[in-house]
């Protein structure tokens, strides 16, 4: 059984928040030319279009590229004058936080600072703020585990983990904790029937986990909505 949030759930959560909460309508995708980048590009395009918004342009770059100023320029087209609007409201960058910062800085340098930068998992770090500075303000990204969540389940997990290990848990710890709790909840007292336990696991719906609300599907994958985080006022905050 897979307890991690799927790439599709990340793309869906990001598009849902950007369109229906932030009111963004025009999107671009700047992605690395590898399986991960192309896969998330396609999932995000589907998620945006299914919600009635538009993907204006997609553009790939070499996955080894560090400086993304040239790909950003190609995505924008002719350099807009100061105060002019870019041809899209937000750009999705399914890559590392370092690449996300590079895109945000390149947009700012080309007078497109009003464009929101959207990202996938792995952006939540003090380094995002330290390196990104004001350019990364307004960014939105997904995280499969949010240690700063206001959820009582997360708070209890954090308390118990700190008590046991004296440090902050990561996403793998949260998923292991959830998997163990789901398994224990599916074990009726005194049972020795593996089939009964498996059937109970497959019936799990809406289980409140530390890494999100869990519903297990017939194929063994999990239906889970990842946390949506963002940069507001120079801080990483919980958005949804």
Tab-separated table of C-alpha atoms in Angstrom:
chain	number	residue	atom	x	y	z
A	1	UNK	CA	0.000	0.000	0.000
A	2	UNK	CA	1.270	3.427	-0.925
A	3	UNK	CA	0.804	6.136	1.706
A	4	UNK	CA	2.528	9.000	-0.105
A	5	UNK	CA	0.495	11.644	-1.938
A	6	UNK	CA	0.489	10.960	-5.678
A	7	UNK	CA	1.733	13.492	-8.263
A	8	UNK	CA	-1.845	13.758	-9.522
A	9	UNK	CA	-3.106	14.776	-6.076
A	10	UNK	CA	-0.382	17.436	-5.887
A	11	UNK	CA	-1.330	18.880	-9.276
A	12	UNK	CA	-5.025	18.827	-8.385
A	13	UNK	CA	-4.527	20.541	-5.012
A	14	UNK	CA	-2.319	23.246	-6.507
A	15	UNK	CA	-4.704	23.986	-9.387
A	16	UNK	CA	-7.714	23.967	-7.061
A	17	UNK	CA	-6.187	26.531	-4.711
A	18	UNK	CA	-4.715	28.761	-7.428
A	19	UNK	CA	-7.935	28.921	-9.447
A	20	UNK	CA	-10.750	28.760	-6.913
A	21	UNK	CA	-9.119	30.542	-3.964
A	22	UNK	CA	-6.638	32.911	-5.593
A	23	UNK	CA	-8.726	33.531	-8.722
A	24	UNK	CA	-5.863	32.912	-11.169
A	25	UNK	CA	-6.987	32.074	-14.707
A	26	UNK	CA	-3.970	32.026	-17.050
A	27	UNK	CA	-1.079	29.646	-16.438
A	28	UNK	CA	2.267	28.688	-17.919
A	29	UNK	CA	4.387	25.631	-17.141
A	30	UNK	CA	8.191	25.781	-17.125
A	31	UNK	CA	9.403	22.238	-16.615
A	32	UNK	CA	12.588	20.118	-16.725
A	33	UNK	CA	12.842	17.774	-19.696
A	34	UNK	CA	12.747	14.559	-17.682
A	35	UNK	CA	10.052	12.034	-16.767
A	36	UNK	CA	9.126	13.834	-13.546
A	37	UNK	CA	8.855	17.244	-15.189
A	38	UNK	CA	6.883	16.062	-18.202
A	39	UNK	CA	4.588	13.944	-16.042
A	40	UNK	CA	3.687	16.777	-13.677
A	41	UNK	CA	3.334	19.152	-16.623
A	42	UNK	CA	0.641	16.927	-18.127
A	43	UNK	CA	-1.156	16.402	-14.803
A	44	UNK	CA	-1.178	20.130	-14.043
A	45	UNK	CA	-2.454	21.028	-17.520
A	46	UNK	CA	-5.308	18.543	-17.087
A	47	UNK	CA	-6.123	19.891	-13.612
A	48	UNK	CA	-6.174	23.511	-14.830
A	49	UNK	CA	-8.275	22.835	-17.911
A	50	UNK	CA	-10.792	20.710	-16.000
A	51	UNK	CA	-11.421	23.740	-13.753
A	52	UNK	CA	-12.155	26.088	-16.622
A	53	UNK	CA	-8.838	27.961	-16.614
A	54	UNK	CA	-6.250	28.186	-19.403
A	55	UNK	CA	-2.674	27.033	-19.890
A	56	UNK	CA	-1.224	29.739	-22.130
A	57	UNK	CA	2.150	28.122	-22.766
A	58	UNK	CA	4.436	25.277	-21.729
A	59	UNK	CA	8.199	25.325	-22.155
A	60	UNK	CA	10.842	22.750	-21.273
A	61	UNK	CA	14.483	23.169	-20.283
A	62	UNK	CA	17.479	20.882	-19.824
A	63	UNK	CA	17.157	19.189	-16.430
A	64	UNK	CA	20.844	19.994	-15.751
A	65	UNK	CA	20.289	23.728	-16.296
A	66	UNK	CA	20.952	25.891	-13.225
A	67	UNK	CA	20.334	29.424	-14.467
A	68	UNK	CA	16.778	29.595	-15.826
A	69	UNK	CA	16.852	33.207	-16.986
A	70	UNK	CA	16.959	32.200	-20.674
A	71	UNK	CA	14.039	29.705	-20.436
A	72	UNK	CA	12.039	32.348	-18.535
A	73	UNK	CA	12.745	34.889	-21.278
A	74	UNK	CA	11.614	32.386	-23.918
A	75	UNK	CA	8.462	31.724	-21.921
A	76	UNK	CA	7.652	35.431	-21.556
A	77	UNK	CA	8.434	36.406	-25.121
A	78	UNK	CA	9.471	40.027	-25.790
A	79	UNK	CA	10.643	41.685	-22.592
A	80	UNK	CA	7.647	43.548	-21.126
A	81	UNK	CA	8.051	47.176	-20.124
A	82	UNK	CA	7.884	48.112	-16.466
A	83	UNK	CA	4.246	48.008	-15.367
A	84	UNK	CA	3.094	45.888	-18.314
A	85	UNK	CA	1.243	42.636	-17.570
A	86	UNK	CA	2.816	39.280	-18.392
A	87	UNK	CA	0.835	36.933	-20.694
A	88	UNK	CA	0.002	34.654	-17.721
A	89	UNK	CA	-0.911	35.011	-14.038
A	90	UNK	CA	1.231	32.172	-12.697
A	91	UNK	CA	3.944	29.767	-13.794
A	92	UNK	CA	4.183	26.208	-12.476
A	93	UNK	CA	7.751	24.926	-11.951
A	94	UNK	CA	7.738	21.173	-11.130
A	95	UNK	CA	11.338	21.161	-9.951
A	96	UNK	CA	13.497	21.852	-6.882
A	97	UNK	CA	13.144	24.966	-4.740
A	98	UNK	CA	16.483	26.194	-6.144
A	99	UNK	CA	14.980	26.193	-9.641
A	100	UNK	CA	11.844	27.845	-8.300
A	101	UNK	CA	13.953	30.666	-6.860
A	102	UNK	CA	15.831	31.005	-10.143
A	103	UNK	CA	12.528	31.387	-11.999
A	104	UNK	CA	11.180	33.916	-9.483
A	105	UNK	CA	14.346	36.014	-9.707
A	106	UNK	CA	14.332	35.907	-13.511
A	107	UNK	CA	10.678	37.017	-13.583
A	108	UNK	CA	11.449	39.908	-11.246
A	109	UNK	CA	14.397	40.998	-13.380
A	110	UNK	CA	12.130	41.084	-16.428
A	111	UNK	CA	9.433	43.247	-14.815
A	112	UNK	CA	7.087	40.279	-14.332
A	113	UNK	CA	7.154	40.212	-10.539
A	114	UNK	CA	3.328	40.101	-10.495
A	115	UNK	CA	3.460	36.515	-11.823
A	116	UNK	CA	2.930	33.907	-9.087
A	117	UNK	CA	5.421	31.048	-8.967
A	118	UNK	CA	3.862	27.648	-8.217
A	119	UNK	CA	5.869	24.626	-7.118
A	120	UNK	CA	5.707	20.955	-6.206
A	121	UNK	CA	6.928	19.122	-3.099
A	122	UNK	CA	10.283	19.910	-1.536
A	123	UNK	CA	10.115	23.715	-1.499
A	124	UNK	CA	9.416	24.087	2.215
A	125	UNK	CA	12.745	25.164	3.697
A	126	UNK	CA	14.298	28.249	5.298
A	127	UNK	CA	16.612	28.272	2.260
A	128	UNK	CA	13.643	29.182	0.056
A	129	UNK	CA	13.281	32.450	1.956
A	130	UNK	CA	16.978	33.068	2.498
A	131	UNK	CA	17.923	32.697	-1.173
A	132	UNK	CA	14.658	33.805	-2.774
A	133	UNK	CA	14.253	37.023	-0.830
A	134	UNK	CA	11.490	39.319	-2.048
A	135	UNK	CA	11.393	37.596	-5.462
A	136	UNK	CA	9.806	34.466	-3.972
A	137	UNK	CA	7.040	36.403	-2.189
A	138	UNK	CA	3.607	35.077	-3.152
A	139	UNK	CA	4.852	31.630	-4.180
A	140	UNK	CA	2.461	28.692	-3.694
A	141	UNK	CA	3.492	25.042	-3.407
A	142	UNK	CA	2.320	21.670	-2.122
A	143	UNK	CA	3.834	19.577	0.646
A	144	UNK	CA	2.839	15.991	1.549
A	145	UNK	CA	3.517	16.755	5.229
A	146	UNK	CA	3.151	20.111	6.957
A	147	UNK	CA	4.757	20.154	10.443
A	148	UNK	CA	3.266	23.596	11.049
A	149	UNK	CA	-0.302	22.509	10.344
A	150	UNK	CA	-3.087	23.571	12.711
A	151	UNK	CA	-4.494	20.010	12.578
A	152	UNK	CA	-4.839	18.400	16.051
A	153	UNK	CA	-3.622	15.100	14.566
A	154	UNK	CA	-0.405	16.711	13.336
A	155	UNK	CA	0.092	18.530	16.641
A	156	UNK	CA	-0.238	15.266	18.599
A	157	UNK	CA	2.155	13.457	16.254
A	158	UNK	CA	4.697	16.279	16.562
A	159	UNK	CA	4.447	16.189	20.365
A	160	UNK	CA	4.926	12.430	20.590
A	161	UNK	CA	7.758	12.379	18.039
A	162	UNK	CA	9.653	15.166	19.827
A	163	UNK	CA	9.173	13.328	23.113
A	164	UNK	CA	10.553	10.096	21.663
A	165	UNK	CA	13.366	11.368	19.416
A	166	UNK	CA	14.005	15.006	20.327
A	167	UNK	CA	13.807	16.305	16.769
A	168	UNK	CA	11.307	17.400	14.116
A	169	UNK	CA	9.857	14.550	12.011
A	170	UNK	CA	10.016	14.510	8.226
A	171	UNK	CA	7.465	13.271	5.689
A	172	UNK	CA	8.752	9.677	5.813
A	173	UNK	CA	8.251	9.572	9.588
A	174	UNK	CA	4.718	10.943	9.215
A	175	UNK	CA	3.813	8.388	6.551
A	176	UNK	CA	5.265	5.522	8.601
A	177	UNK	CA	3.263	6.709	11.619
A	178	UNK	CA	0.074	6.822	9.543
A	179	UNK	CA	0.678	3.411	7.976
A	180	UNK	CA	1.209	1.850	11.404
A	181	UNK	CA	-1.919	3.468	12.870
A	182	UNK	CA	-4.049	2.336	9.926
A	183	UNK	CA	-2.728	-1.220	10.242
A	184	UNK	CA	-3.354	-1.316	13.991
A	185	UNK	CA	-6.881	0.022	13.508
A	186	UNK	CA	-7.535	-2.821	11.038
A	187	UNK	CA	-6.427	-5.517	13.465
A	188	UNK	CA	-9.444	-6.822	15.410
A	189	UNK	CA	-8.507	-8.330	18.804
A	190	UNK	CA	-7.294	-11.911	18.499
A	191	UNK	CA	-7.529	-12.125	14.707
A	192	UNK	CA	-5.256	-14.415	12.719
A	193	UNK	CA	-7.062	-13.985	9.397
A	194	UNK	CA	-4.884	-12.079	6.911
A	195	UNK	CA	-7.760	-11.737	4.436
A	196	UNK	CA	-9.966	-10.037	7.011
A	197	UNK	CA	-7.203	-7.561	7.871
A	198	UNK	CA	-6.638	-6.735	4.200
A	199	UNK	CA	-10.348	-6.203	3.625
A	200	UNK	CA	-10.472	-3.827	6.604
A	201	UNK	CA	-7.500	-1.853	5.241
A	202	UNK	CA	-9.167	-1.528	1.833
A	203	UNK	CA	-12.247	-0.047	3.512
A	204	UNK	CA	-10.319	2.815	5.153
A	205	UNK	CA	-11.975	6.109	4.167
A	206	UNK	CA	-11.292	9.575	5.546
A	207	UNK	CA	-8.778	8.422	8.167
A	208	UNK	CA	-7.202	11.473	9.897
A	209	UNK	CA	-3.466	11.012	9.393
A	210	UNK	CA	-0.471	13.180	10.249
A	211	UNK	CA	0.379	13.345	6.542
A	212	UNK	CA	-3.176	14.084	5.442
A	213	UNK	CA	-6.634	12.540	5.440
A	214	UNK	CA	-6.312	8.992	4.094
A	215	UNK	CA	-8.631	6.951	1.895
A	216	UNK	CA	-7.162	3.730	0.499
A	217	UNK	CA	-8.210	2.653	-2.984
A	218	UNK	CA	-8.618	-0.847	-4.422
A	219	UNK	CA	-5.294	-0.673	-6.291
A	220	UNK	CA	-3.379	-0.007	-3.068
A	221	UNK	CA	-2.775	3.692	-3.647
A	222	UNK	CA	-3.963	6.437	-1.329
A	223	UNK	CA	-6.371	9.260	-2.044
A	224	UNK	CA	-4.888	12.151	-0.092
A	225	UNK	CA	-4.976	15.934	-0.375
A	226	UNK	CA	-1.489	17.393	0.251
A	227	UNK	CA	-0.979	20.579	2.231
A	228	UNK	CA	-0.856	23.862	0.303
A	229	UNK	CA	1.786	26.290	1.594
A	230	UNK	CA	2.943	29.703	0.482
A	231	UNK	CA	5.266	32.627	1.103
A	232	UNK	CA	3.492	35.576	2.718
A	233	UNK	CA	5.254	38.522	4.351
A	234	UNK	CA	8.617	36.767	4.146
A	235	UNK	CA	7.338	33.669	5.963
A	236	UNK	CA	6.204	30.205	4.868
A	237	UNK	CA	2.597	29.841	6.004
A	238	UNK	CA	-0.249	27.339	5.824
A	239	UNK	CA	-2.693	28.294	3.071
A	240	UNK	CA	-5.132	25.376	3.009
